XYZ file of C-alpha atoms in Angstrom:
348
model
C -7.154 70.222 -84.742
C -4.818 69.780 -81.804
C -2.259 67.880 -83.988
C -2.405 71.191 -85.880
C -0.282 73.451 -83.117
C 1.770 70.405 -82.022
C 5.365 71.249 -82.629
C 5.745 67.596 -84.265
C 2.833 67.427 -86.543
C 2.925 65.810 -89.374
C 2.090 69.241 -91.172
C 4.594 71.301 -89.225
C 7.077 68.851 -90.516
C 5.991 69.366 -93.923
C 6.501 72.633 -93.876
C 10.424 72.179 -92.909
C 10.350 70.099 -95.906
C 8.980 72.119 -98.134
C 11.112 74.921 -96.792
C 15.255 73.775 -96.567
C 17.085 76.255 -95.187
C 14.480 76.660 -91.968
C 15.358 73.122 -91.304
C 18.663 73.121 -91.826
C 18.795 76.405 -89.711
C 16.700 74.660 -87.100
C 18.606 71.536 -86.921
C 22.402 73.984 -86.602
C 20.640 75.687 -83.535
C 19.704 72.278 -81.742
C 23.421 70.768 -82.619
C 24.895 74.266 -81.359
C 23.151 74.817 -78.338
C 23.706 70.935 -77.457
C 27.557 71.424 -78.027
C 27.233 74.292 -75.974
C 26.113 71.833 -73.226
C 27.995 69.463 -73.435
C 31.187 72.079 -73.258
C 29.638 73.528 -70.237
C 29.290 70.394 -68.607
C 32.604 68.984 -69.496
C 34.431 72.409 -68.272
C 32.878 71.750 -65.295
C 33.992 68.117 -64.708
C 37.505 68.918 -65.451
C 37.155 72.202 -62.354
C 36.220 69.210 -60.249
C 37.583 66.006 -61.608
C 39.978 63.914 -59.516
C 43.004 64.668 -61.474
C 42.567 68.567 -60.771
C 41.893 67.820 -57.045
C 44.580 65.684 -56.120
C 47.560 66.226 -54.064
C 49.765 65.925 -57.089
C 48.137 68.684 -59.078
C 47.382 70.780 -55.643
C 50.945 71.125 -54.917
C 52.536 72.345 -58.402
C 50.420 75.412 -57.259
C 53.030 75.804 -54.410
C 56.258 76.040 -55.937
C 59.506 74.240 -53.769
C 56.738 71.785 -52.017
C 56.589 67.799 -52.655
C 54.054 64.870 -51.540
C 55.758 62.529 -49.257
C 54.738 59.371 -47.774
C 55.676 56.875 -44.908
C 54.783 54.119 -42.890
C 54.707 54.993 -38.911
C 52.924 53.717 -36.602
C 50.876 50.834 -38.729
C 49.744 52.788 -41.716
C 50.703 54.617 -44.193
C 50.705 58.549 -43.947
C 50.712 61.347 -46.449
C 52.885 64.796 -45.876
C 53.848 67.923 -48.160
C 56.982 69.566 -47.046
C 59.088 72.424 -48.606
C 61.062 75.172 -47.574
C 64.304 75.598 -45.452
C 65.308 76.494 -41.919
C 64.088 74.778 -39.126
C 61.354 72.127 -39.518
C 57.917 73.418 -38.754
C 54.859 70.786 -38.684
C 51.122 72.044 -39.771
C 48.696 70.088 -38.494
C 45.491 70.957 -39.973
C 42.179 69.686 -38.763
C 37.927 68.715 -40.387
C 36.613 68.832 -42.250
C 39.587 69.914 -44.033
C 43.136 68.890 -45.336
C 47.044 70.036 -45.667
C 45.228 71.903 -48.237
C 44.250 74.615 -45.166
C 47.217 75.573 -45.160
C 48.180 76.674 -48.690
C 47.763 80.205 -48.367
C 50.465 80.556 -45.417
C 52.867 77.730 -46.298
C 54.790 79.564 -49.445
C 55.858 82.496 -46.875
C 56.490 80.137 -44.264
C 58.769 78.547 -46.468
C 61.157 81.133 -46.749
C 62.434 80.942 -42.732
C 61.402 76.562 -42.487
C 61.378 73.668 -43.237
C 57.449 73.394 -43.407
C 55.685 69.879 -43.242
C 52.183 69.842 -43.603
C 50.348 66.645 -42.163
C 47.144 64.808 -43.190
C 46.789 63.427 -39.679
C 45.632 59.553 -39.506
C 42.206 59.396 -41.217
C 42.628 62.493 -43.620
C 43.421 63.154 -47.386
C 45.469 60.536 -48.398
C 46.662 59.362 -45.723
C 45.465 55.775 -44.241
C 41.919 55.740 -42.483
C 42.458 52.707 -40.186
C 39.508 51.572 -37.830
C 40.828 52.711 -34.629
C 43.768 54.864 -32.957
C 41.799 58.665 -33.659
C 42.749 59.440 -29.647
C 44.525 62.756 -29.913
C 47.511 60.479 -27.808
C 48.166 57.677 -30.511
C 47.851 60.633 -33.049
C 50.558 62.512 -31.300
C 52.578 59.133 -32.064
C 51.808 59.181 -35.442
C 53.283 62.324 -35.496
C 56.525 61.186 -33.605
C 57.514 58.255 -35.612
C 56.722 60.321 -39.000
C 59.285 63.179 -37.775
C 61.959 60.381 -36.585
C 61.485 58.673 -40.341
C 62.318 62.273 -41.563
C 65.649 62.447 -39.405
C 63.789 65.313 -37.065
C 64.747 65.348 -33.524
C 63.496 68.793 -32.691
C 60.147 70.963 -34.965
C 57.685 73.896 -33.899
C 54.687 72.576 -34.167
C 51.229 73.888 -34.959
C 47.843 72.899 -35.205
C 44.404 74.384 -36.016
C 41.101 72.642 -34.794
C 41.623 69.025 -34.778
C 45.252 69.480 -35.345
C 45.880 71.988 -32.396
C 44.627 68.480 -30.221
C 46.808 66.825 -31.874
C 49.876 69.328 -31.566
C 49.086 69.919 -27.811
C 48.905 66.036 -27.312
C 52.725 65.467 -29.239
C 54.137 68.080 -27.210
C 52.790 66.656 -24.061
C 53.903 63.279 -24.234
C 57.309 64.304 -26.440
C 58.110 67.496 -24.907
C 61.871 66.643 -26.326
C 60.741 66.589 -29.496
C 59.086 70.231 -29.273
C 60.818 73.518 -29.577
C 57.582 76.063 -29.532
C 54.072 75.405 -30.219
C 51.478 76.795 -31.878
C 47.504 76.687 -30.774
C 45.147 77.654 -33.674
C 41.431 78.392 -32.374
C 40.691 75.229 -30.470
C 41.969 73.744 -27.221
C 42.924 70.435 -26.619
C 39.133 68.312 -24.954
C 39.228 68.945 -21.820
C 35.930 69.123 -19.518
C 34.745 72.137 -21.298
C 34.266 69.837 -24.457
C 31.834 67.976 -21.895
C 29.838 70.338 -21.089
C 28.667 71.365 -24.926
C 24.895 72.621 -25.001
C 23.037 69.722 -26.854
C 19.878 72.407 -27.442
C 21.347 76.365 -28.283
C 20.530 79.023 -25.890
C 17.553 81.205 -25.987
C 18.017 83.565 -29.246
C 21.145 81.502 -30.622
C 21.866 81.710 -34.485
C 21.929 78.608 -36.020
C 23.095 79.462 -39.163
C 26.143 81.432 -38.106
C 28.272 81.596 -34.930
C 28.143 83.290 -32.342
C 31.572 83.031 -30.297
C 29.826 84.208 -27.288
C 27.209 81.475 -27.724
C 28.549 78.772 -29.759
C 26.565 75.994 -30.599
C 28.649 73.081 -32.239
C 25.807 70.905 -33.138
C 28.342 68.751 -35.716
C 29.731 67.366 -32.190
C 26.838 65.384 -31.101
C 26.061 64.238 -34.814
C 29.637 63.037 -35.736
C 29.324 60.996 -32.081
C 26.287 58.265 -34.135
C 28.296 55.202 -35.755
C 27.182 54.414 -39.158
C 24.312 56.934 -39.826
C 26.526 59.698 -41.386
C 28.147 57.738 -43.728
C 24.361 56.878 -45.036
C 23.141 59.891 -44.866
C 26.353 61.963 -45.965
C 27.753 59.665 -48.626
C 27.287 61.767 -51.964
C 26.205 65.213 -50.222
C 29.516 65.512 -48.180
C 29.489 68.994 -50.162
C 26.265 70.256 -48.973
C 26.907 69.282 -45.480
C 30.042 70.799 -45.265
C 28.675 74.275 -46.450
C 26.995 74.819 -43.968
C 29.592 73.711 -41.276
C 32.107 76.107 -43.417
C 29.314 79.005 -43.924
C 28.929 78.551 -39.963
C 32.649 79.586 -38.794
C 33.058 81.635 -41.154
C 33.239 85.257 -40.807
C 34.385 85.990 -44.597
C 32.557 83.161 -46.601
C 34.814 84.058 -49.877
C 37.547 82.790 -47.858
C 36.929 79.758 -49.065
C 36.545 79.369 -52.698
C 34.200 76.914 -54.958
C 37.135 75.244 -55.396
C 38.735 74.890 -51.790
C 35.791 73.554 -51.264
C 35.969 71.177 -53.748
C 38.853 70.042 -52.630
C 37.396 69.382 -49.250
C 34.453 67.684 -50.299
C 36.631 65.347 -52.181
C 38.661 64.467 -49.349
C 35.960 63.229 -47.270
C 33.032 62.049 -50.057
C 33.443 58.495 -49.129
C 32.425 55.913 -46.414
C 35.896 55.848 -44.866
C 36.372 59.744 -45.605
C 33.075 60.641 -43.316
C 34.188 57.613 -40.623
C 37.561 58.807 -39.921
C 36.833 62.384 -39.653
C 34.323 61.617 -37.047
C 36.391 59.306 -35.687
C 38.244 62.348 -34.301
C 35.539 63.271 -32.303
C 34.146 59.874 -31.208
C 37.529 59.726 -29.159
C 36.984 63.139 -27.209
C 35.740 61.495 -23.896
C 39.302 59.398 -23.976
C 40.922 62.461 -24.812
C 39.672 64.164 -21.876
C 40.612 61.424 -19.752
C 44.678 61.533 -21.224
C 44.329 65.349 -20.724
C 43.913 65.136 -16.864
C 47.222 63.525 -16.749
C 49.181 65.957 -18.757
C 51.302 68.063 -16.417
C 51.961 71.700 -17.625
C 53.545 72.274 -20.902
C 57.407 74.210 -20.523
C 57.983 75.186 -23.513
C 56.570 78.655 -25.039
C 52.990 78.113 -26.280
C 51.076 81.075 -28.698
C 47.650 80.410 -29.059
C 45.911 82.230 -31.844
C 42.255 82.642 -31.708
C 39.510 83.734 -34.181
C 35.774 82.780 -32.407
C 37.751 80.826 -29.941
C 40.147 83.021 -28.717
C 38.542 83.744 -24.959
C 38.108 79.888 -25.379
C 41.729 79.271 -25.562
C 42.250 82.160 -22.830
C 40.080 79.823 -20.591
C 41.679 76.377 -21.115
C 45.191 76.683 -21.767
C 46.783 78.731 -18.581
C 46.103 75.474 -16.293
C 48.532 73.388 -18.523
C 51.065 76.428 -19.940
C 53.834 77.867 -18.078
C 54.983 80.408 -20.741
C 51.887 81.617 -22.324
C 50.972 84.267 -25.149
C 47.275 84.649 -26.314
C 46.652 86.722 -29.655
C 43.874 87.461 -31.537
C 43.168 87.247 -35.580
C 40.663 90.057 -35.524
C 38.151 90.021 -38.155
C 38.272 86.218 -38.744
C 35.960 83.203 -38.351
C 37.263 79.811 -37.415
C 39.665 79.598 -40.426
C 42.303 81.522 -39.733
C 44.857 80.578 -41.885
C 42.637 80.781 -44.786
C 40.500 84.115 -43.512
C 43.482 86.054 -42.539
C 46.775 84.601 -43.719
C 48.767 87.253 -43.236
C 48.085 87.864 -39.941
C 48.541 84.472 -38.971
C 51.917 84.414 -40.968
C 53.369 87.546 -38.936
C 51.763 86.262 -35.535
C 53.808 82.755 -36.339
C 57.479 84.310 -37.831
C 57.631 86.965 -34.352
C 57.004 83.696 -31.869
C 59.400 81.669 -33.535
C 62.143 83.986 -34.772
């Protein structure tokens, strides 16, 4: 009797026999809603594939911009310049890409020579073993503008790029016309002093800039364990890192995000981006020797904006402070605009 209700019994399939055009009807429905999946799935591997995510399709979106490449400094490094004017380097920081910057760079374009940079260890650049202190980075960034036949750039940086920036222009302040502080300081003793457990009542889930806690900084310290853990699921971790600092989540789209993920979804992807941070207590040794900076530095803040007011008077002489209002972390992506007009007035 239970054969009797099964959908495969020997007397339900009689009945399809006995009655043609149900089959036939039947078997359209299972072919059309298993094209249907397949189409689905396939649309969705071409959003995401390679090909759609790599620097050679991501820059036909910005009209007047080309990949470049050279050798400096013992590996190869990846840049995308365009524009005219006076050079201007991006230097863009994790878990991100020159990518960060797309949203600013066409308008920038129009007054400079832009050049954004995926620093040592990002993108496609070269992710050698060692050399992630901000100081050999700041090399890196030397030798790459004196391949181009630079002598003199702005240059700007946001997160792990504004350490890298500060670092360039303070140990080649000749090479260094203005430059340009995005969110985060340069390590200094502060970095030191970062709350392993959050404070009583601290979110979590999304930042507070009066009580930040940067949990990502003790985690990307571990060698080996992220790359086990991460390796596949670079995506989901990074969601909540980018869901964290942000103060507009649709900022970033599915497929910025994508286009992160992809960056960084492999062993030496996750080892060079914390290889940045592994480096901060060197960094904050270099930093003590720095003398103050000359040259006119803006520092534009979103969540770290009084954090920037704090740190970078000791080691400016010509100073401006500004704030992207509104924003989270990701400035350039949150509120491009803004950070457009707050970088044409300093420069012009």
């Amino acid at each position: 009797m239970k054969s009797k209700n099964h959908p495969f019994s020997p007397m339900q399939y009689n009945a399809n026999v006995r009655s043609p055009k149900l089959f036939v009807k039947q078997i359209f429905i299972v072919l059309l809603l298993a094209l249907s999946i397949q189409s689905a799935m396939s649309q969705e591997n071409i959003k995401n594939s390679k090909k759609e995510l790599s620097d050679e399709r991501l820059v036909k979106s910005l009209p007047g911009f080309k990949n470049g490449f050279s050798n400096v400094n013992g590996f190869k490094i990846h840049y995308v310049a365009g524009g005219q004017g006076k050079p201007l380097v991006l230097l863009p920081g994790w878990p991100q890409t020159w990518w960060s910057f797309h949203k600013i760079m066409p308008e920038l374009a129009k007054k400079y020579y832009v050049i954004a940079i995926d620093i040592r260890g990002m993108g496609a650049s070269d992710k050698p073993q060692s050399g992630y202190d901000k100081k050999t980075m700041a090399k890196d960034v030397s030798e790459l503008l004196h391949s181009l036949g630079i002598e003199k750039a702005h240059i700007a940086g946001h997160d792990i790029g504004a350490q890298v920036a500060f670092s360039v222009v303070a140990n080649y302040p000749n090479l260094t016309e203005k430059l340009i502080i995005m969110d985060v300081p340069h390590p200094d003793d502060s970095f030191a002093s970062s709350l392993l457990l959050p404070a009583v009542g601290t979110p979590t889930d999304k930042l507070d800039p009066a009580r930040p806690y940067l949990w990502w900084f003790a985690f990307n310290q571990v060698n080996d364990m992220p790359e086990e853990i991460l390796l596949g699921r670079v995506a989901t971790f990074q969601k909540y890192v980018f869901n964290y600092l942000l103060f507009d989540e649709k900022a970033l789209s599915p497929f910025d995000r994508a286009v992160y993920a992809n960056a960084y979804d492999s062993r030496d992807g996750i080892r060079a981006g914390n290889g940045w941070y592994k480096t901060f207590p060197q960094d904050i040794v270099d930093y003590k020797d720095y003398s103050k900076l000359q040259m006119p530095v803006l520092a534009i803040g979103g969540p770290g904006y009084n954090w920037l007011q704090y740190v970078l008077p000791a080691k400016t002489t010509n100073l401006k402070v500004v704030k992207a209002e509104g924003s989270g972390h990701f400035i350039a992506e949150e509120k491009p605009q803004v950070v457009i007009d707050y970088i044409t007035e300093f420069l012009d």
